[in-house]
PDB file of C-alpha atoms and ligand atoms in Angstrom:
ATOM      1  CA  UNK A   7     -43.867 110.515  51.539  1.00 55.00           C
ATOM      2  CA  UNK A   8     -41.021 108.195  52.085  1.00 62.00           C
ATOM      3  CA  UNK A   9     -39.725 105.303  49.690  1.00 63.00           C
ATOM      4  CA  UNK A  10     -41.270 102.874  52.170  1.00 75.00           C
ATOM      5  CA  UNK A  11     -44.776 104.406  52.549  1.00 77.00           C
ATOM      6  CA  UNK A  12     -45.139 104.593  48.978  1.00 73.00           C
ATOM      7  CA  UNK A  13     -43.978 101.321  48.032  1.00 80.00           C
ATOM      8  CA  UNK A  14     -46.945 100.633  50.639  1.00 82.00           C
ATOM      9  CA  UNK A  15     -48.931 102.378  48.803  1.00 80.00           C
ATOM     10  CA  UNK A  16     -48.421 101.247  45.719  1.00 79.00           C
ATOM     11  CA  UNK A  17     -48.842  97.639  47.253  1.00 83.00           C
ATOM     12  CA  UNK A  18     -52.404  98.761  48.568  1.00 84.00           C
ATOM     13  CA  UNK A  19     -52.711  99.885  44.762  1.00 84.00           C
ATOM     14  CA  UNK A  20     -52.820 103.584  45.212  1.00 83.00           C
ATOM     15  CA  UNK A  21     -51.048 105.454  43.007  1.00 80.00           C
ATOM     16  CA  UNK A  22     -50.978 109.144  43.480  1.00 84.00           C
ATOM     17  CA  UNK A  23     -50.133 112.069  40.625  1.00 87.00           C
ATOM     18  CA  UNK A  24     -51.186 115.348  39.723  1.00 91.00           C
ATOM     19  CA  UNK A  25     -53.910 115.348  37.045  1.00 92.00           C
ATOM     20  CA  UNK A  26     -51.243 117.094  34.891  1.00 92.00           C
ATOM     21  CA  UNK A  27     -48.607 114.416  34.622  1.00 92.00           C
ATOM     22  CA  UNK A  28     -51.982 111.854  34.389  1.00 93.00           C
ATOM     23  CA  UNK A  29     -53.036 113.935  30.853  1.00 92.00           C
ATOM     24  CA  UNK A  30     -49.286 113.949  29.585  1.00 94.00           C
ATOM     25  CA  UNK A  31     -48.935 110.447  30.104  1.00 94.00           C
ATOM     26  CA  UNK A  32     -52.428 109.512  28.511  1.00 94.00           C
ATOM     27  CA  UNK A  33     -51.225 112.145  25.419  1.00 94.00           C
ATOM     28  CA  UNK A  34     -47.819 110.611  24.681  1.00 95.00           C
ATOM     29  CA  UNK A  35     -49.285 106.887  25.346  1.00 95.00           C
ATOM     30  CA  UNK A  36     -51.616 107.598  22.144  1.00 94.00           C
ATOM     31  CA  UNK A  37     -49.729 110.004  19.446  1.00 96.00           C
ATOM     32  CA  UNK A  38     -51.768 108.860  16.283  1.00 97.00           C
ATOM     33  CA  UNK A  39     -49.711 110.256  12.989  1.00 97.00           C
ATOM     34  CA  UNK A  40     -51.342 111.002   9.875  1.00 96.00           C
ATOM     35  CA  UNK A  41     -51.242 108.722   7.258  1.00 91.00           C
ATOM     36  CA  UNK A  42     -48.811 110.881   4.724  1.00 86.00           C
ATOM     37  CA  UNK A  43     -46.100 110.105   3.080  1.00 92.00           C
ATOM     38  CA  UNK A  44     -44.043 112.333   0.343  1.00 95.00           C
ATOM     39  CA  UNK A  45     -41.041 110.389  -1.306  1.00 95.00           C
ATOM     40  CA  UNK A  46     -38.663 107.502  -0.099  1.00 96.00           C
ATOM     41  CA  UNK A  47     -38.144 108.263   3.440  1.00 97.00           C
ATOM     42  CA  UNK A  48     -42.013 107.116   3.611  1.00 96.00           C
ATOM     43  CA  UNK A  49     -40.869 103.941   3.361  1.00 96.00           C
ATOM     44  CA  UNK A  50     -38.672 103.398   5.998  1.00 96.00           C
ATOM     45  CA  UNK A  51     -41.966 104.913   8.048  1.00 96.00           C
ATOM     46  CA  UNK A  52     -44.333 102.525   7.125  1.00 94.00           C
ATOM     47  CA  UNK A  53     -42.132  99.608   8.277  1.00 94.00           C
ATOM     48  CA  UNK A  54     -42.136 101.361  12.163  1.00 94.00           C
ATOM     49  CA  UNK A  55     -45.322  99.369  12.439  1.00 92.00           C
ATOM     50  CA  UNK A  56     -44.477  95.784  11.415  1.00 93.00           C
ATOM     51  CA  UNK A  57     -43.904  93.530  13.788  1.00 93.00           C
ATOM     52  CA  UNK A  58     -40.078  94.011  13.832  1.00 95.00           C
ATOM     53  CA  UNK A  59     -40.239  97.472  14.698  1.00 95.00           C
ATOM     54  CA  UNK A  60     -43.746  97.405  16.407  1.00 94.00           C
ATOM     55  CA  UNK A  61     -44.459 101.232  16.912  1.00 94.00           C
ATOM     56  CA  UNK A  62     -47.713  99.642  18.727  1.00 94.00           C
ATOM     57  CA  UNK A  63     -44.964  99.256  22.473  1.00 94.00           C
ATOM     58  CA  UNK A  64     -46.014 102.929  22.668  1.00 94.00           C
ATOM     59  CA  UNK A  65     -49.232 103.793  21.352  1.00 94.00           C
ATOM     60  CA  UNK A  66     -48.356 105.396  17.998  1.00 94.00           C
ATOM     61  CA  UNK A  67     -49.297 102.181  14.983  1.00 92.00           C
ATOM     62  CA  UNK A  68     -52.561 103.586  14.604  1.00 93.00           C
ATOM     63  CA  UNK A  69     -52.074 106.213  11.417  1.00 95.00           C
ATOM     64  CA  UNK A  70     -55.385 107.695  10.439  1.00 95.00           C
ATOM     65  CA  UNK A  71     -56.715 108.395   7.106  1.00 94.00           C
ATOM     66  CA  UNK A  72     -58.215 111.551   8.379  1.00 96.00           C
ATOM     67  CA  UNK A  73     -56.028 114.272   9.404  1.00 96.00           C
ATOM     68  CA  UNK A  74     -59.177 115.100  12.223  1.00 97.00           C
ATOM     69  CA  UNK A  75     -58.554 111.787  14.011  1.00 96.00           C
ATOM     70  CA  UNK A  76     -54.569 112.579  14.049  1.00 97.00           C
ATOM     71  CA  UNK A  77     -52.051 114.660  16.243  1.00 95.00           C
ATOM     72  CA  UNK A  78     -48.742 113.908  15.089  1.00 97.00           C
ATOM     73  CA  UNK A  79     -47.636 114.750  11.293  1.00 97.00           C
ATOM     74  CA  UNK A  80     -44.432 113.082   9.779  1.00 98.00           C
ATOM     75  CA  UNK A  81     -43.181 114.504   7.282  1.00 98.00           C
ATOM     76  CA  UNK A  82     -41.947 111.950   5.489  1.00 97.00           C
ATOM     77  CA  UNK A  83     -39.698 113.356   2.481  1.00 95.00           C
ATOM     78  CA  UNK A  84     -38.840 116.434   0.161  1.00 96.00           C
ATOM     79  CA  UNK A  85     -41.745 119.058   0.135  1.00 97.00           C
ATOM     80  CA  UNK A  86     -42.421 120.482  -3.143  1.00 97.00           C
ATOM     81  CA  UNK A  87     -43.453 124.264  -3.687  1.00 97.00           C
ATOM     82  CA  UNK A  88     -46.918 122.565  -5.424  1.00 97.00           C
ATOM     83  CA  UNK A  89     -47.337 120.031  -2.140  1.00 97.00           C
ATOM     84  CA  UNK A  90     -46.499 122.742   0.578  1.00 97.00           C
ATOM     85  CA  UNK A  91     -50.016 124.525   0.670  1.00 97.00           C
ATOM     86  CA  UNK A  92     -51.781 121.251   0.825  1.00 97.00           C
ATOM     87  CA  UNK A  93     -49.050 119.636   3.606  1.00 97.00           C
ATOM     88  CA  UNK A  94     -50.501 122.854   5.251  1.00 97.00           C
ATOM     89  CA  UNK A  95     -54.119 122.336   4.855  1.00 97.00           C
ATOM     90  CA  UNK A  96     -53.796 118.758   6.320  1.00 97.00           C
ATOM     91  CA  UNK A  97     -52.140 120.162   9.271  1.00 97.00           C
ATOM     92  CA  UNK A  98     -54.343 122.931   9.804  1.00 97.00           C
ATOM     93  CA  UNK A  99     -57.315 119.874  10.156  1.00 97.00           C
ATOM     94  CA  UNK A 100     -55.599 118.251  12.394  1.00 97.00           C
ATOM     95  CA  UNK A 101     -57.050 118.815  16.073  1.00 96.00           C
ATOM     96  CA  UNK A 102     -55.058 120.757  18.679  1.00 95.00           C
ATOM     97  CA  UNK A 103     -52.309 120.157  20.443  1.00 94.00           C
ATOM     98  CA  UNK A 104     -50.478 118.884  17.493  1.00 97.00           C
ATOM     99  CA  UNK A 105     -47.295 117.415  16.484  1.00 98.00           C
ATOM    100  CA  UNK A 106     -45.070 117.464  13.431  1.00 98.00           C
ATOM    101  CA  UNK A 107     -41.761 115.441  13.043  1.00 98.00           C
ATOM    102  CA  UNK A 108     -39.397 116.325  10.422  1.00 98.00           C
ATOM    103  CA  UNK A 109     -37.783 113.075   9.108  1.00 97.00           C
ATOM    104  CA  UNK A 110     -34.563 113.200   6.943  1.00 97.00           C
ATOM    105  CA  UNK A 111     -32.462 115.497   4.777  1.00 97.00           C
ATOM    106  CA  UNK A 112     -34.881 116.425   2.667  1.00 97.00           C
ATOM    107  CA  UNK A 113     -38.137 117.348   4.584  1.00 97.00           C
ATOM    108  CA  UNK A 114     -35.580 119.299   6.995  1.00 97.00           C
ATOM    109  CA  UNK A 115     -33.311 121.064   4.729  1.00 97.00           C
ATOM    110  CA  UNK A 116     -34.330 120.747   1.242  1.00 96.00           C
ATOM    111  CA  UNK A 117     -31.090 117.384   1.419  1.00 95.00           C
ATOM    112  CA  UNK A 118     -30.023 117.348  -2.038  1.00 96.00           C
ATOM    113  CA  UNK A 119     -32.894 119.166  -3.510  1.00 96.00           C
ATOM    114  CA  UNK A 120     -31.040 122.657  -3.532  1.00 95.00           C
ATOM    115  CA  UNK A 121     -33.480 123.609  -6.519  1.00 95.00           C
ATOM    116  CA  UNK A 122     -36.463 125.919  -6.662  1.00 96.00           C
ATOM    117  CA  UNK A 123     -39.217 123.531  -6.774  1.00 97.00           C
ATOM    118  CA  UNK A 124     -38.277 121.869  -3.338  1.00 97.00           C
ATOM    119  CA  UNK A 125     -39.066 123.958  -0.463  1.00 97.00           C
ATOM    120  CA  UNK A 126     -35.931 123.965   1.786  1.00 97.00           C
ATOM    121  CA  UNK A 127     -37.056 122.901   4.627  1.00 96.00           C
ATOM    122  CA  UNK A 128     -40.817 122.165   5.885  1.00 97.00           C
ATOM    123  CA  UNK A 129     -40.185 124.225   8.899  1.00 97.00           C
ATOM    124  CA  UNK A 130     -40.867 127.180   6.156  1.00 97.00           C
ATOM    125  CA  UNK A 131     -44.297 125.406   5.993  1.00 97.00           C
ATOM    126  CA  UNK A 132     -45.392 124.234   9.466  1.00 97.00           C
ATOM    127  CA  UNK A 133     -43.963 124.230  13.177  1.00 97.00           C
ATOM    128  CA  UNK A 134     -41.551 121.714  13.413  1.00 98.00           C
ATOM    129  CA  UNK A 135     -41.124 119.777  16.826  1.00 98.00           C
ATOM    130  CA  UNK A 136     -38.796 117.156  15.988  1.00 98.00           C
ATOM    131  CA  UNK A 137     -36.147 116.570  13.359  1.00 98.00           C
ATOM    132  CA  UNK A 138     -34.995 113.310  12.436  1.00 98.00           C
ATOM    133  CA  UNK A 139     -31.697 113.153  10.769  1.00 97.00           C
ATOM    134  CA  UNK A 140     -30.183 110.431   7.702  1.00 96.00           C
ATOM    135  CA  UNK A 141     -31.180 109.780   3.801  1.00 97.00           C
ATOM    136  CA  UNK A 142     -32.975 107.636   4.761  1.00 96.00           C
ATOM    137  CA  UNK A 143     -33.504 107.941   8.298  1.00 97.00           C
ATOM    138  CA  UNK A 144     -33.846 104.424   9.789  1.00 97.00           C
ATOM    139  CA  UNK A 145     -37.050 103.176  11.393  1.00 96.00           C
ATOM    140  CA  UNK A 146     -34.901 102.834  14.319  1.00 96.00           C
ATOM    141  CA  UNK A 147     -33.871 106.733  14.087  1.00 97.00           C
ATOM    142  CA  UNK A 148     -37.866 107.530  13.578  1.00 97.00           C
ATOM    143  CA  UNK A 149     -39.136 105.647  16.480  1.00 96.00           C
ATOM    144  CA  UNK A 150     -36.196 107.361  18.430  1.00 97.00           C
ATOM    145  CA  UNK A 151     -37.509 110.857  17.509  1.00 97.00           C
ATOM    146  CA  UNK A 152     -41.237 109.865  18.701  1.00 97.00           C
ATOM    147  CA  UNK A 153     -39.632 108.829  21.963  1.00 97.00           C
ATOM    148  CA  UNK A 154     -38.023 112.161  22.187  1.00 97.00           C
ATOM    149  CA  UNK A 155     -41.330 113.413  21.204  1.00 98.00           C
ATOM    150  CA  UNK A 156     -43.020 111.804  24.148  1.00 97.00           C
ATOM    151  CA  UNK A 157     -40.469 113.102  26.176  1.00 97.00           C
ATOM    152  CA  UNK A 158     -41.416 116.451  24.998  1.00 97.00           C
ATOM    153  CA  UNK A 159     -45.104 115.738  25.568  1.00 97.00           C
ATOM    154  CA  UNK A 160     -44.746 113.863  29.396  1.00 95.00           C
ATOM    155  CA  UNK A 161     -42.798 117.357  30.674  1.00 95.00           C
ATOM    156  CA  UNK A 162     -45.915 119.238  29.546  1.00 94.00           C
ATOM    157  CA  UNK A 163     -43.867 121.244  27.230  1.00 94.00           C
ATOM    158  CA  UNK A 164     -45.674 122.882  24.181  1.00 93.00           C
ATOM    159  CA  UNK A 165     -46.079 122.329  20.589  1.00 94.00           C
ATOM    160  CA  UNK A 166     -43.892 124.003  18.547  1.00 93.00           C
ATOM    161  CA  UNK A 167     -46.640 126.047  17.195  1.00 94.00           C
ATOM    162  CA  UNK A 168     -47.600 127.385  20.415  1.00 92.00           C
ATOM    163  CA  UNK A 169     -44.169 128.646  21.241  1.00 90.00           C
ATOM    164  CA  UNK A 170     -44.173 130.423  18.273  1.00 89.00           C
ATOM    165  CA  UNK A 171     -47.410 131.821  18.760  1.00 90.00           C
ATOM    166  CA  UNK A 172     -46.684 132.795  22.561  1.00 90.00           C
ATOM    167  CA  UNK A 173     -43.178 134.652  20.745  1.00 89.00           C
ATOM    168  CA  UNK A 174     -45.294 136.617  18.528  1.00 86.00           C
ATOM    169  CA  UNK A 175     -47.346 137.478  21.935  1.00 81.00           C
ATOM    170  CA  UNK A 176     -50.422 135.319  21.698  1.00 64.00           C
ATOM    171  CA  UNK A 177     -50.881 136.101  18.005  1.00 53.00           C
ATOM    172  CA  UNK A 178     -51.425 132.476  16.007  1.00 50.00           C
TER     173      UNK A 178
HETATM  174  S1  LIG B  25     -33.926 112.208   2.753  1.00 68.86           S
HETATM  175 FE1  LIG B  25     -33.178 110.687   1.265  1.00 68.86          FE
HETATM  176  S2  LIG B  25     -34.576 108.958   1.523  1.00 68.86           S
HETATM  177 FE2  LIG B  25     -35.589 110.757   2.426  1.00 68.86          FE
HETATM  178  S3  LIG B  25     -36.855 111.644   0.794  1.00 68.86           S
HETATM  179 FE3  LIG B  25     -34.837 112.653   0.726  1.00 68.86          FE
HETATM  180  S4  LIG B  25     -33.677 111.477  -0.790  1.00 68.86           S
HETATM  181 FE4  LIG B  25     -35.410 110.206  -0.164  1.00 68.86          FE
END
């Protein structure tokens, strides 16, 4: 179809798509994160929904208490050995396909934390998808890792979790 015939229809308000692109679209327009928060960086996550930030533009301000009404997990903070297994649990809860973001030094790489009651990065823990880098990572830096997230989500490539799974050969 040429760009005139479908600015035509478009005009006529008919909008074609595959039902693929449709479902990627309606995922990425509603990531919901858990409400979880470890240590400082937690802070600079809450404010992504004020009104200066306004995570709302795409979809993503609505943080559930319950880790079965949420597919996107921030990781918000240093992971310690005793919080690991239940950073796990809540992510096992959460509904498929899932999400996790890694924000800042610590939840990535252990940051200053190079001790044995931090784990050393959360990717030891869960599939990471997304890694956002600083101490602390601005909101501005966080909202810039969900858009690459949605990026991710509106090319229809998979979790993190199910490429690891499809490297082990379908094994979970
Ligand atoms: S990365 Fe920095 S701001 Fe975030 S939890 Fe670690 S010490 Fe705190």
């Amino acid at each position: 179809m040429g760009l005139n015939s479908a600015q035509k229809e478009v005009e006529r308000g008919i909008l074609l798509t595959t039902v693929d692109k449709m479902s990627h679209w309606a995922q990425k327009s509603s990531v919901w994160p858990a409400t979880f928060g470890l240590a400082c960086c937690a802070i600079e996550m809450m404010s992504v929904t004020s009104s200066r930030y306004d995570l709302a533009r795409f979809g993503s301000e609505a943080f559930r208490a319950s880790p079965r009404q949420a597919d996107l997990m921030i990781v918000a903070g240093r992971v310690s050995q005793k919080m690991a297994p239940v950073l796990r649990t809540i992510w096992e809860q959460m509904p498929e396909p899932k999400w996790v973001i890694s924000m800042g030094a610590c939840a990535s790489s252990g940051g200053v934390f190079d001790n044995y009651a931090i784990i050393q990065g959360v990717d030891h823990v869960v599939p990471v998808d997304v890694y956002v880098p600083g101490c602390p990572p601005s909101p501005e830096a966080l909202m810039f890792g969900i858009l690459k997230l949605r990026e991710k989500i509106q090319m229809g490539l998979p979790p993190k979790y199910q490429e690891v799974a499809m490297a082990r050969g379908g094994a979970s």
